PDB file of C-alpha atoms in Angstrom:
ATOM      1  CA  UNK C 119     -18.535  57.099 -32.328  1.00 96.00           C
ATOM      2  CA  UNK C 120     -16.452  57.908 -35.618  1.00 98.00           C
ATOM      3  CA  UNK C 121     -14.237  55.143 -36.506  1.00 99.00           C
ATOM      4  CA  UNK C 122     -11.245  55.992 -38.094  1.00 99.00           C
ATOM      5  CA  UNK C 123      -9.551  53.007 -40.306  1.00 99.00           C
ATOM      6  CA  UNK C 124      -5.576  52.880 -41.159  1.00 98.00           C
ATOM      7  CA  UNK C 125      -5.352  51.896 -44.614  1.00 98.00           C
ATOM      8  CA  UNK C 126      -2.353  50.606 -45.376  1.00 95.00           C
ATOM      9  CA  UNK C 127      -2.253  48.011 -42.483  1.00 95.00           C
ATOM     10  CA  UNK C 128      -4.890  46.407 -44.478  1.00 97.00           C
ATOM     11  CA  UNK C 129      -3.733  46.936 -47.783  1.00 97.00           C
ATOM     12  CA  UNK C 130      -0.091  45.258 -47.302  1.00 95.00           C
ATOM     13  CA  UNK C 131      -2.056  42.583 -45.276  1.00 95.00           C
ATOM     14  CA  UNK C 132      -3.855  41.893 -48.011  1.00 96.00           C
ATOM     15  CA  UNK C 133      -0.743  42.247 -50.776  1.00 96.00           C
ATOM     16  CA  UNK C 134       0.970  39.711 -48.879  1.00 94.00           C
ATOM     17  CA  UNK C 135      -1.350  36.971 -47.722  1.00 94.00           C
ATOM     18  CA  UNK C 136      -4.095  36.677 -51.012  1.00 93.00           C
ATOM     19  CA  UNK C 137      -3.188  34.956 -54.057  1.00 92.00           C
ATOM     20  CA  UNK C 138      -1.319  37.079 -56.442  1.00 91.00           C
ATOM     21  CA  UNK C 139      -2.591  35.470 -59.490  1.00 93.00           C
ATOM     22  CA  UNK C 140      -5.954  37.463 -59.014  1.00 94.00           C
ATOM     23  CA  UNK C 141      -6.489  40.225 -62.110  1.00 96.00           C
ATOM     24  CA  UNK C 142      -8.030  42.096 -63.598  1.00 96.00           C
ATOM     25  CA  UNK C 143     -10.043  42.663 -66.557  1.00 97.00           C
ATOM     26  CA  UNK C 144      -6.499  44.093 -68.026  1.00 96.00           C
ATOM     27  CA  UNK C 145      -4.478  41.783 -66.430  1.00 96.00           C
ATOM     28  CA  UNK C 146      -2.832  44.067 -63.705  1.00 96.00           C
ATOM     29  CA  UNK C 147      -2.581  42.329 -60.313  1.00 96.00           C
ATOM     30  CA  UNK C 148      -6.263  42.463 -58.106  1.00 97.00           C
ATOM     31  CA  UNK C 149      -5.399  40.263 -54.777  1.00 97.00           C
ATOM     32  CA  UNK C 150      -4.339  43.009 -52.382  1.00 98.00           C
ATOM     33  CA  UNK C 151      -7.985  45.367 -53.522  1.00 98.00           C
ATOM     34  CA  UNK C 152     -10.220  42.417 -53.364  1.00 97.00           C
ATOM     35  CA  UNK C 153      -8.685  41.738 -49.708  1.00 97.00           C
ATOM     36  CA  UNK C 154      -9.217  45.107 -48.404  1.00 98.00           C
ATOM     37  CA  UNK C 155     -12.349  45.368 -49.933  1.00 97.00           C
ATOM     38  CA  UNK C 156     -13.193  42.374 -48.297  1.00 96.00           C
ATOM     39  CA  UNK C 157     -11.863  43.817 -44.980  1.00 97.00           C
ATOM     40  CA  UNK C 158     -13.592  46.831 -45.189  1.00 98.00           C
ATOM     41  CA  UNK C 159     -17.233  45.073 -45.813  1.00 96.00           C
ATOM     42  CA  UNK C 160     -16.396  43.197 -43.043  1.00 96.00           C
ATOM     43  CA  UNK C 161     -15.682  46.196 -40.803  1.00 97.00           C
ATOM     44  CA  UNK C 162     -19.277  48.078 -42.352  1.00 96.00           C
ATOM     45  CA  UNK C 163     -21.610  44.663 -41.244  1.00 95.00           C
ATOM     46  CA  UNK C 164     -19.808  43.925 -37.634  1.00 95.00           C
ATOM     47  CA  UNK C 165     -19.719  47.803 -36.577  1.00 96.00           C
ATOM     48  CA  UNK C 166     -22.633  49.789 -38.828  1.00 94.00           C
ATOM     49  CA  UNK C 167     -20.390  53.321 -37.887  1.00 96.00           C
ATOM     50  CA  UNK C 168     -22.663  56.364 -38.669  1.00 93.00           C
ATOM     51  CA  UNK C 169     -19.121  58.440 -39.144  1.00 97.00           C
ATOM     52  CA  UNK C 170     -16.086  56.638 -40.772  1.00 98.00           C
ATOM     53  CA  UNK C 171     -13.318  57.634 -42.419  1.00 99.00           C
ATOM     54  CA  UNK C 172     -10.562  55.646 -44.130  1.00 99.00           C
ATOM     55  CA  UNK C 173      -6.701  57.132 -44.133  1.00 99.00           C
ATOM     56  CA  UNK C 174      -4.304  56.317 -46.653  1.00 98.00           C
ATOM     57  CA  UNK C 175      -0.334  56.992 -47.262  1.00 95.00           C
ATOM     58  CA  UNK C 176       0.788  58.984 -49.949  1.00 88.00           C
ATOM     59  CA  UNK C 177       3.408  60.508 -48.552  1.00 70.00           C
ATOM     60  CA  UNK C 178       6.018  57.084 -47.613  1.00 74.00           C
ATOM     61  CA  UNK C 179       9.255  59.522 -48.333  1.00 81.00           C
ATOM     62  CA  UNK C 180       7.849  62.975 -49.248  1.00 87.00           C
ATOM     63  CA  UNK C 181       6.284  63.790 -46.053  1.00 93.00           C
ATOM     64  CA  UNK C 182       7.284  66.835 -43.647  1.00 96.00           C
ATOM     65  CA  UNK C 183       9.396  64.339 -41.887  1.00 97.00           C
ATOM     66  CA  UNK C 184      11.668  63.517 -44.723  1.00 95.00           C
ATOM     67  CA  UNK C 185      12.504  67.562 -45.018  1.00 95.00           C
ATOM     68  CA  UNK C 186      13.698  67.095 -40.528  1.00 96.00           C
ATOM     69  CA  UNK C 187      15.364  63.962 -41.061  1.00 96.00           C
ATOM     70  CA  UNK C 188      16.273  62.618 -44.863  1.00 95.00           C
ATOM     71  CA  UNK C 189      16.809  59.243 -43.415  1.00 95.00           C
ATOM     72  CA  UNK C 190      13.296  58.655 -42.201  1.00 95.00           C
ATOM     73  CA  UNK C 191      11.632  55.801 -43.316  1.00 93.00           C
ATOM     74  CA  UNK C 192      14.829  55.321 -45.411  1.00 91.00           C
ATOM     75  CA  UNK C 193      15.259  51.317 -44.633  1.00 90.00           C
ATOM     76  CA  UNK C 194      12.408  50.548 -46.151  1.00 88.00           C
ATOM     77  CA  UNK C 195      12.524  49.036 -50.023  1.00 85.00           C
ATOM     78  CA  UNK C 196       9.177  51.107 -52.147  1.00 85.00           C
ATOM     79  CA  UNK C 197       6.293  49.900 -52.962  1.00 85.00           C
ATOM     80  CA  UNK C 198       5.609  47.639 -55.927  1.00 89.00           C
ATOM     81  CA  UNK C 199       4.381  48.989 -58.790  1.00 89.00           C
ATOM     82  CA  UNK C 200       1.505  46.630 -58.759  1.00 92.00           C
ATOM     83  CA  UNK C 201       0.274  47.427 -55.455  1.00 94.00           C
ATOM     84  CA  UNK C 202       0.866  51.691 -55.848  1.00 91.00           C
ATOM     85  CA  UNK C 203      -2.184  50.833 -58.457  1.00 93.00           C
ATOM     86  CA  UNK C 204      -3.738  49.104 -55.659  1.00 96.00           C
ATOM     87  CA  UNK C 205      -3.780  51.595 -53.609  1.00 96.00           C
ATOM     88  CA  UNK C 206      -5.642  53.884 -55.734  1.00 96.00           C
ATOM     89  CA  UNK C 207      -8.805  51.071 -56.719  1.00 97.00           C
ATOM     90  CA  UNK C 208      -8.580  50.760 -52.597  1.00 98.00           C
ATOM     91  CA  UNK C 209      -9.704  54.269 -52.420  1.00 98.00           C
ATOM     92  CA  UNK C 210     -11.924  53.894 -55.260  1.00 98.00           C
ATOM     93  CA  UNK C 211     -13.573  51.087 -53.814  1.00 98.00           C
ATOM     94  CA  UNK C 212     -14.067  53.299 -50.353  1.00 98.00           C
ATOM     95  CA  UNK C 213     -15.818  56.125 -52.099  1.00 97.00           C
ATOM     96  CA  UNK C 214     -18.628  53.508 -53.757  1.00 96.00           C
ATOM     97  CA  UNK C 215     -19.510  52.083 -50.746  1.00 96.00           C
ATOM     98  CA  UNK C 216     -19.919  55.991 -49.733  1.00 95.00           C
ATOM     99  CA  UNK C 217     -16.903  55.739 -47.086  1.00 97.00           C
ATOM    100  CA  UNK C 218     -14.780  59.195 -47.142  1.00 98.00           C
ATOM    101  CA  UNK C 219     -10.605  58.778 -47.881  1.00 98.00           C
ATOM    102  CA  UNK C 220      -8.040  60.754 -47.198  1.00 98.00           C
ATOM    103  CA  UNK C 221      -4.043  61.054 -48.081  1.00 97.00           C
ATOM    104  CA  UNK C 222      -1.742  63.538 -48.683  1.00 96.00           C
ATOM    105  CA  UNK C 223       1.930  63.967 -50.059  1.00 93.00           C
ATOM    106  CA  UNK C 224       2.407  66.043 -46.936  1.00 95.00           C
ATOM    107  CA  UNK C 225       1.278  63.753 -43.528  1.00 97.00           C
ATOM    108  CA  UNK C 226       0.939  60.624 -43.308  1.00 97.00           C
ATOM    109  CA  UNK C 227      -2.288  58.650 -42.644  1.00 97.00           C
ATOM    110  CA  UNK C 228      -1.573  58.481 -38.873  1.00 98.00           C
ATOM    111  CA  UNK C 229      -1.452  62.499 -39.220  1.00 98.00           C
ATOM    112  CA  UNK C 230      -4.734  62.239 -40.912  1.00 98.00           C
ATOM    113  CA  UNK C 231      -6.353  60.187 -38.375  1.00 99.00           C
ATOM    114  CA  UNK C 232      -4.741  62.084 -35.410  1.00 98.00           C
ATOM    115  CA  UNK C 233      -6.344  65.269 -36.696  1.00 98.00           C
ATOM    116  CA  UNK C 234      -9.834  63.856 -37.184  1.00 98.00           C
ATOM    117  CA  UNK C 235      -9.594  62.070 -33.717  1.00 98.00           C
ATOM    118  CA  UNK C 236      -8.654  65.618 -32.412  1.00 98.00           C
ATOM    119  CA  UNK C 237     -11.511  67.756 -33.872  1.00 97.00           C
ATOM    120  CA  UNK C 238     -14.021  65.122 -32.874  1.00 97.00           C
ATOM    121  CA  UNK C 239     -13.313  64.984 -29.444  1.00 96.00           C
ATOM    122  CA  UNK C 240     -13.113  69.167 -29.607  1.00 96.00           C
ATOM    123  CA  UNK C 241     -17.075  68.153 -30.596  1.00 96.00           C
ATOM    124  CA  UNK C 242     -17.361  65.380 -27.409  1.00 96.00           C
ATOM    125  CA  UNK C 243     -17.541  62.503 -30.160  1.00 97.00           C
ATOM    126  CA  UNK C 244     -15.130  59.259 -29.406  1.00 97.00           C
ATOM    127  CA  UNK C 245     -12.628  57.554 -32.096  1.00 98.00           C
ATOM    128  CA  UNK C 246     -12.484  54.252 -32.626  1.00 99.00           C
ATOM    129  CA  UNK C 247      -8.791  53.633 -34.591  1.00 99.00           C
ATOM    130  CA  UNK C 248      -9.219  50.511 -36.375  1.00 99.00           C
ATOM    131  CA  UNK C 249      -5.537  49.543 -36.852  1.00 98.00           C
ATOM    132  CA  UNK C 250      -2.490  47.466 -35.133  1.00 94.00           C
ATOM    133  CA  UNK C 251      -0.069  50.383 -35.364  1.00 94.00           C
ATOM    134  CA  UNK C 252       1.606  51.571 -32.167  1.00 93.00           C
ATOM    135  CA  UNK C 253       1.850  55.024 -33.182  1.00 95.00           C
ATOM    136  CA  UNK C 254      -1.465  55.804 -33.140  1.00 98.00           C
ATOM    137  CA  UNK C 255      -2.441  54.525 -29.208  1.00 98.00           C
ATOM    138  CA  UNK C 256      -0.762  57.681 -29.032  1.00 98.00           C
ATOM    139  CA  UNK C 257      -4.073  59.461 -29.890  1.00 98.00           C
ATOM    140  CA  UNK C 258      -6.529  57.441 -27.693  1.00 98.00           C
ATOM    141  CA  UNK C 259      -8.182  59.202 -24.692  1.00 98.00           C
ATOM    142  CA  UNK C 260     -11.071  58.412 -22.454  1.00 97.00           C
ATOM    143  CA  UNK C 261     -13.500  56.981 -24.190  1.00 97.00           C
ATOM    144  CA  UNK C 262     -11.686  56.354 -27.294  1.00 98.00           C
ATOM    145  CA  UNK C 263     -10.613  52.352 -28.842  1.00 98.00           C
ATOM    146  CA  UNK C 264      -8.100  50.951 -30.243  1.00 98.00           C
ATOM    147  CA  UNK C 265      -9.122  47.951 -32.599  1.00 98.00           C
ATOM    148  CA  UNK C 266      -6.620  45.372 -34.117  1.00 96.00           C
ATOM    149  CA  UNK C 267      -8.918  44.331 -36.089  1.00 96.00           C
ATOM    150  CA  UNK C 268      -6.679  41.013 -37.098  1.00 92.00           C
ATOM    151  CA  UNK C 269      -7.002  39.933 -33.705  1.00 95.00           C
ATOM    152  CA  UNK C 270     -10.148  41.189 -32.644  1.00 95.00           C
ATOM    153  CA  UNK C 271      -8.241  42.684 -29.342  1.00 97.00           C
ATOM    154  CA  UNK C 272      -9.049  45.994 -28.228  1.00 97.00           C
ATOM    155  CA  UNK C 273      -7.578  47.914 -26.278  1.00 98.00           C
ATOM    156  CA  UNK C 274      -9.668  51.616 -24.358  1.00 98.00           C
ATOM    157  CA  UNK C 275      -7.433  54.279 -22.333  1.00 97.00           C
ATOM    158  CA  UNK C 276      -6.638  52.660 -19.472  1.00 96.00           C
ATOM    159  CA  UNK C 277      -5.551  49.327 -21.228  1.00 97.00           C
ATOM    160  CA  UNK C 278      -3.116  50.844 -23.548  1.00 96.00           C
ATOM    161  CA  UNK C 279      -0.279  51.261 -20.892  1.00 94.00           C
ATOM    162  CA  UNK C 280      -0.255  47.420 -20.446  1.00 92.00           C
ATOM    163  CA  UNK C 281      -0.225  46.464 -23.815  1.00 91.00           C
ATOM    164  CA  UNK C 282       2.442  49.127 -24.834  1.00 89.00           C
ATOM    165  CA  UNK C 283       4.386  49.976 -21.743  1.00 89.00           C
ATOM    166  CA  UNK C 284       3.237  53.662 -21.634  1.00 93.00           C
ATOM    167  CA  UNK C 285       0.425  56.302 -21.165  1.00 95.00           C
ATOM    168  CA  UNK C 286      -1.359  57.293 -24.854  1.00 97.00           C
ATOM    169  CA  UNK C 287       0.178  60.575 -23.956  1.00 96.00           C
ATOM    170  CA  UNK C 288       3.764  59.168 -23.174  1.00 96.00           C
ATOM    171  CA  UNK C 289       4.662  56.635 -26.410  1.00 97.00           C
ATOM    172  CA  UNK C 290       6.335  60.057 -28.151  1.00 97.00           C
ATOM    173  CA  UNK C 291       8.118  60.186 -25.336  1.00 97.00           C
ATOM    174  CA  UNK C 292       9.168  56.279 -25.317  1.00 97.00           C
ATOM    175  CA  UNK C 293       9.849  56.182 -28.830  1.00 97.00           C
ATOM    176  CA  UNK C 294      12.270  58.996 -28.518  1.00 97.00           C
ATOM    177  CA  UNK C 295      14.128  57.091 -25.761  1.00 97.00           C
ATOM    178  CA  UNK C 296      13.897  53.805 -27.915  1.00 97.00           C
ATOM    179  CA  UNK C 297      13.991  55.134 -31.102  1.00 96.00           C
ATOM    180  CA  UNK C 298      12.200  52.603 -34.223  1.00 96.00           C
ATOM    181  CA  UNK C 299      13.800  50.557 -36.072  1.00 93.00           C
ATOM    182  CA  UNK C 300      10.655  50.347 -38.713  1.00 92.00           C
ATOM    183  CA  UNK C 301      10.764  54.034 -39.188  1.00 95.00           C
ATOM    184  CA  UNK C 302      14.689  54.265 -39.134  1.00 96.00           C
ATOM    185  CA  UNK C 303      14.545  56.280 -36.205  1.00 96.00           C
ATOM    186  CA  UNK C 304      17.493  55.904 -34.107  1.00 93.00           C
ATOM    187  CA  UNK C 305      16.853  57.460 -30.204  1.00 95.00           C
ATOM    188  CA  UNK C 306      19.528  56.774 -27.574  1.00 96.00           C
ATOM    189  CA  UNK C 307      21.646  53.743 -28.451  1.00 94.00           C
ATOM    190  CA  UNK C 308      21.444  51.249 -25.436  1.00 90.00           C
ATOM    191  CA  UNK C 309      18.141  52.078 -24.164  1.00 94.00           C
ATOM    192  CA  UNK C 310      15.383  49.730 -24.787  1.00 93.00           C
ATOM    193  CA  UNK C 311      11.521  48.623 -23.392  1.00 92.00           C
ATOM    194  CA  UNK C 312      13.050  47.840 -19.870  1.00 91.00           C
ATOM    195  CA  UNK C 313      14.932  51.182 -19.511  1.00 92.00           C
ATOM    196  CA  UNK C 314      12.679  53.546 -21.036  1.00 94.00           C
ATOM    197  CA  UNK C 315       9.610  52.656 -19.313  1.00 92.00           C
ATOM    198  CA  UNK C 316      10.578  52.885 -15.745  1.00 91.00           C
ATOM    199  CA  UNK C 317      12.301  56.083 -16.846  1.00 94.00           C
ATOM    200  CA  UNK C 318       9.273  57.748 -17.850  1.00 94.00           C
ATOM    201  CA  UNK C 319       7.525  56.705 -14.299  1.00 92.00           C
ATOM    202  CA  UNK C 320       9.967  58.712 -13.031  1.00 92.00           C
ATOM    203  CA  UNK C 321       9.876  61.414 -15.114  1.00 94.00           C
ATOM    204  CA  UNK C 322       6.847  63.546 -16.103  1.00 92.00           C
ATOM    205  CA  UNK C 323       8.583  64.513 -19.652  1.00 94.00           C
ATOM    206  CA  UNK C 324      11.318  63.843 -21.711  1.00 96.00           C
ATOM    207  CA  UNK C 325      11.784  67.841 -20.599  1.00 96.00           C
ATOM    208  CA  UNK C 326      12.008  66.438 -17.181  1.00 96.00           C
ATOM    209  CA  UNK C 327      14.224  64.004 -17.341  1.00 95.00           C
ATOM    210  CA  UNK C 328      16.877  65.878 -19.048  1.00 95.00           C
ATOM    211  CA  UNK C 329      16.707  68.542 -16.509  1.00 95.00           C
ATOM    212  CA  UNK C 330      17.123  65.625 -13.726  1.00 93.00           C
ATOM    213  CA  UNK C 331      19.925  63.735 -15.284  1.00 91.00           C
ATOM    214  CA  UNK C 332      21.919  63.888 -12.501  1.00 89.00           C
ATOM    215  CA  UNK C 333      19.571  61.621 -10.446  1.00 89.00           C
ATOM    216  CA  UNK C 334      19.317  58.810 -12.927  1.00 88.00           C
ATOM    217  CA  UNK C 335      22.441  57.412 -11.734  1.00 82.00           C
ATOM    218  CA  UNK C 336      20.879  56.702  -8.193  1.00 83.00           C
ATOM    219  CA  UNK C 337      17.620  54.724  -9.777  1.00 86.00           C
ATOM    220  CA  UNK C 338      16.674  51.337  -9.618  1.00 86.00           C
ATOM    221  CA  UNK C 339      17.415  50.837 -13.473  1.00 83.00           C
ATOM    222  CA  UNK C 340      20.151  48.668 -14.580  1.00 82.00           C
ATOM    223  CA  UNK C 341      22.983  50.311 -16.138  1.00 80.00           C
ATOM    224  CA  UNK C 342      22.171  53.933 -14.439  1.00 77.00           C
ATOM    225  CA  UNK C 343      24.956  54.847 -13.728  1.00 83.00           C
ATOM    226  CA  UNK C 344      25.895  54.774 -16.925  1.00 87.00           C
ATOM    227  CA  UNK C 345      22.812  55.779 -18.645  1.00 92.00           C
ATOM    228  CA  UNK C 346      22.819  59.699 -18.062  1.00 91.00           C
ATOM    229  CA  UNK C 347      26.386  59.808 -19.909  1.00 91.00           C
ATOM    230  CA  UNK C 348      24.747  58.147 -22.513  1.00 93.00           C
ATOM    231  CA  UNK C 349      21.184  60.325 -22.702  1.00 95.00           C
ATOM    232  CA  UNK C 350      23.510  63.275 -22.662  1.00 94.00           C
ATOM    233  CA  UNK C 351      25.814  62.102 -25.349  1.00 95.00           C
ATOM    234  CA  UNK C 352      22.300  61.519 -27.559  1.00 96.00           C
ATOM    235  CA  UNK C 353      20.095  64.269 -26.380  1.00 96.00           C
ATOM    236  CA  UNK C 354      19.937  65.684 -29.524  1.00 97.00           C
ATOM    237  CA  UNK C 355      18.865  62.496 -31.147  1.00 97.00           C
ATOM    238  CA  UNK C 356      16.519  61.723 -28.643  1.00 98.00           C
ATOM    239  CA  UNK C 357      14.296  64.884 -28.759  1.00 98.00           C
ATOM    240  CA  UNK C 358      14.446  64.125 -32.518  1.00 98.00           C
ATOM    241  CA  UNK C 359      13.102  61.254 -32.653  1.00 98.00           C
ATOM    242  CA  UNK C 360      10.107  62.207 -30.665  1.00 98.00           C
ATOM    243  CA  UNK C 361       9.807  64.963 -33.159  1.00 98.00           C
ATOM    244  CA  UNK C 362       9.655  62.257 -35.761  1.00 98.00           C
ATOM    245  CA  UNK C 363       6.939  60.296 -33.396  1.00 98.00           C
ATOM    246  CA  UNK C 364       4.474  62.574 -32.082  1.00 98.00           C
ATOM    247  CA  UNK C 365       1.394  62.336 -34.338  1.00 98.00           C
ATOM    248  CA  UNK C 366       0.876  65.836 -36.455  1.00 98.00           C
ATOM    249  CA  UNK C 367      -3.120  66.785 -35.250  1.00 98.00           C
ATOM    250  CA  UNK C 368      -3.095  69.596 -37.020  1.00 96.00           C
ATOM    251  CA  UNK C 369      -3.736  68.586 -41.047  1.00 98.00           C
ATOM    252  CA  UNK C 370      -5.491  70.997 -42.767  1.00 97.00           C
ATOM    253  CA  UNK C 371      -8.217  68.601 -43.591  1.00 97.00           C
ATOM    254  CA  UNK C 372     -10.972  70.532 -45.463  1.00 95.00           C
ATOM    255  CA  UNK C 373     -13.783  68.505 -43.904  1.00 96.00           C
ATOM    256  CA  UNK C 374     -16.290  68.529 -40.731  1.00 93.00           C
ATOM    257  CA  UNK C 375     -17.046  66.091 -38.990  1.00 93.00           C
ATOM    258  CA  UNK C 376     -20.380  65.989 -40.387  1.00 93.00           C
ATOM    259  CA  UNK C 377     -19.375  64.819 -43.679  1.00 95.00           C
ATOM    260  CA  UNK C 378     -17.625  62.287 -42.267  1.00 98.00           C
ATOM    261  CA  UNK C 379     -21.133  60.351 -42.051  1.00 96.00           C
ATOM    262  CA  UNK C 380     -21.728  57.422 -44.390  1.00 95.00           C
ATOM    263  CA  UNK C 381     -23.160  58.116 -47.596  1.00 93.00           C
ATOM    264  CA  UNK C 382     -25.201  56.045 -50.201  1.00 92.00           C
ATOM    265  CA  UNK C 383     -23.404  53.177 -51.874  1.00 93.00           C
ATOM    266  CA  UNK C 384     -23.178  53.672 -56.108  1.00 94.00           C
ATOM    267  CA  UNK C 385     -24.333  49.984 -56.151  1.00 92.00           C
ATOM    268  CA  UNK C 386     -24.024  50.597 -60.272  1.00 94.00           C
ATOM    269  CA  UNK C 387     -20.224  52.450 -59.636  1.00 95.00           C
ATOM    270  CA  UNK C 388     -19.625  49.181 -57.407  1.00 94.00           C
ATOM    271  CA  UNK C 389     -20.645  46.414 -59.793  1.00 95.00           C
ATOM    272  CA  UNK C 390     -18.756  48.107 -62.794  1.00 96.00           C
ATOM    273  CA  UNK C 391     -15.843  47.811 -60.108  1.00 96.00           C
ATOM    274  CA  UNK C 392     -16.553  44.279 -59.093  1.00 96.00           C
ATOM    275  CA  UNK C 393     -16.880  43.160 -63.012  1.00 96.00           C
ATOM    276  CA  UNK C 394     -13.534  45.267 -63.766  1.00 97.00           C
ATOM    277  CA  UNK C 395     -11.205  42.844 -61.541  1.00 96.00           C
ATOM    278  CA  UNK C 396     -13.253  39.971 -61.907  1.00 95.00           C
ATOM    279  CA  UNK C 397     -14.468  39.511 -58.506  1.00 95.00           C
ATOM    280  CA  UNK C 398     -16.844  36.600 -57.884  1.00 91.00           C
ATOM    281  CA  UNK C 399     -20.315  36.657 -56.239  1.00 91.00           C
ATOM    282  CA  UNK C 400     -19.390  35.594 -52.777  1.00 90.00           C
ATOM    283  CA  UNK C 401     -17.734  39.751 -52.305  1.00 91.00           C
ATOM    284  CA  UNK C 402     -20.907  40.957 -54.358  1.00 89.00           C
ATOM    285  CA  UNK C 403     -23.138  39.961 -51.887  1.00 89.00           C
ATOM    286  CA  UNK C 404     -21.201  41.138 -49.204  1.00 90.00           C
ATOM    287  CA  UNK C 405     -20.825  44.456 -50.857  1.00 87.00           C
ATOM    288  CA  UNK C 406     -24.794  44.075 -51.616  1.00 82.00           C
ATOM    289  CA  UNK C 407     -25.821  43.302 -47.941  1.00 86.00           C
ATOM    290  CA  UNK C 408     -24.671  46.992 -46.646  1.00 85.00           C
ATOM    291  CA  UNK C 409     -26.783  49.692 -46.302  1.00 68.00           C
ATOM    292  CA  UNK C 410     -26.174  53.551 -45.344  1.00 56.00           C
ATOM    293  CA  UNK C 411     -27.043  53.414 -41.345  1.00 57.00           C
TER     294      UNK C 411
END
């Protein structure tokens, strides 16, 4: 099993919930690391993953998706300054305990993950996404979880369509009809959870559908008979969107999956670290407990 962790779920988890008067050595803010690297201990003792593999986002408004769309992701205010250097002792912190990292200016950490969930299974090795995104049940197959890890919920193949409406195989296809209002992603104005979803039983594709629009009127779905005037008016938004939405599995990660197996902890890189941002015993121990599997 290769268990593929979502970074920045964590990190802004972290940012937002520990104390912000925790710093450093230099006095620059330490709450969101010390959470994450408390999360990511955490993960290491409860699962002990031979392969693992820890995405981050570099790319917030510089990624292939900006150059399609120059709104995406628009809405969304940047990143502190505090926690951008955050981010980078997060990664630091990963490659002590002997965890590999990944980000790019180019795809985003879903992209990332997508591409090493991909090449594993080409190898008949299962994913674990550790994560509470939607966006990335698009990626789990037979075999494969998805972990929210803040709830301890989760969620294999045939469980994902209750929790999120859809097939793994079919949320591109639902987003594009719903659009996402996180991501600034509009899809077809008036169609929603209730609409979309019994579309998409219907219809094999969003392909489909549009090629069938003139039997929408007669389904079961409120508002059909207005809803193909409407998917016609925004069929050029719609096929966008799940443009924007489908995960990218096709990084050009320079890695196999064979380095993707746990490697020694610096335990003299990691108490430098710890002694940098002042972090007490109770994290050194953790930290200390771990062992390469």
């Amino acid at each position: 099993m290769l268990y593929l962790i979502d970074a920045s779920v964590y990190v802004f988890r972290a940012y937002y919930s520990m104390p912000p008067d925790m710093t450093d050595v230099d006095g620059n803010a330490a709450h969101a690391t010390f959470g994450f690297a408390r999360f990511l201990c955490d993960l290491l003792e409860r699962a002990k993953p031979q392969f693992i593999a820890v995405a981050f986002d570099e790319s917030v408004m510089t990624s292939f998706r900006n150059r399609i769309y120059p709104a995406y992701k628009a809405n969304r205010d940047p990143a502190p300054e505090d926690l951008k250097l955050q981010f980078a002792c997060c990664r630091e912190f990963c490659r002590l305990l002997g965890v590999r990292e990944f980000g790019s200016p180019e795809y985003e950490a879903d992209d990332i993950i997508g591409t090493l969930a991909t090449r594993a299974r080409t190898l008949g090795v299962r994913t674990t996404i550790v994560t509470r995104d939607k966006d990335l049940a698009q990626i789990i197959r037979a075999g494969d979880v998805f972990w929210d890890y803040a709830s301890n919920t989760r969620y294999r193949y045939d469980e994902i369509e209750e929790r999120f409406g859809v097939q793994p195989e079919r949320i591109p296809d639902y987003l594009a009809l719903t659009g996402d209002s996180v991501d600034n992603i509009k899809g077809v104005p008036g169609v929603g959870p209730k609409t979309a979803g019994p579309l998409l039983k219907e219809f094999a594709s969003l392909e489909e559908l549009y090629d069938n629009l003139d039997s929408v009127a007669a389904l079961p779905i409120r508002g059909a008979r207005t809803l193909a005037a409407k998917l016609t008016q925004h069929r050029d938004a719609a096929f966008l969107a799940r443009r924007l939405t489908e995960i990218a599995c096709n990084v050009p990660l320079d890695v196999q999956h064979t380095e993707l197996t746990r490697g020694a902890i610096d335990t003299v890189g990691l108490e430098t670290f710890c002694d940098k941002r002042k972090f007490g015993p109770m994290l050194r121990r953790q930290a200390g407990r771990l062992s390469s599997p």
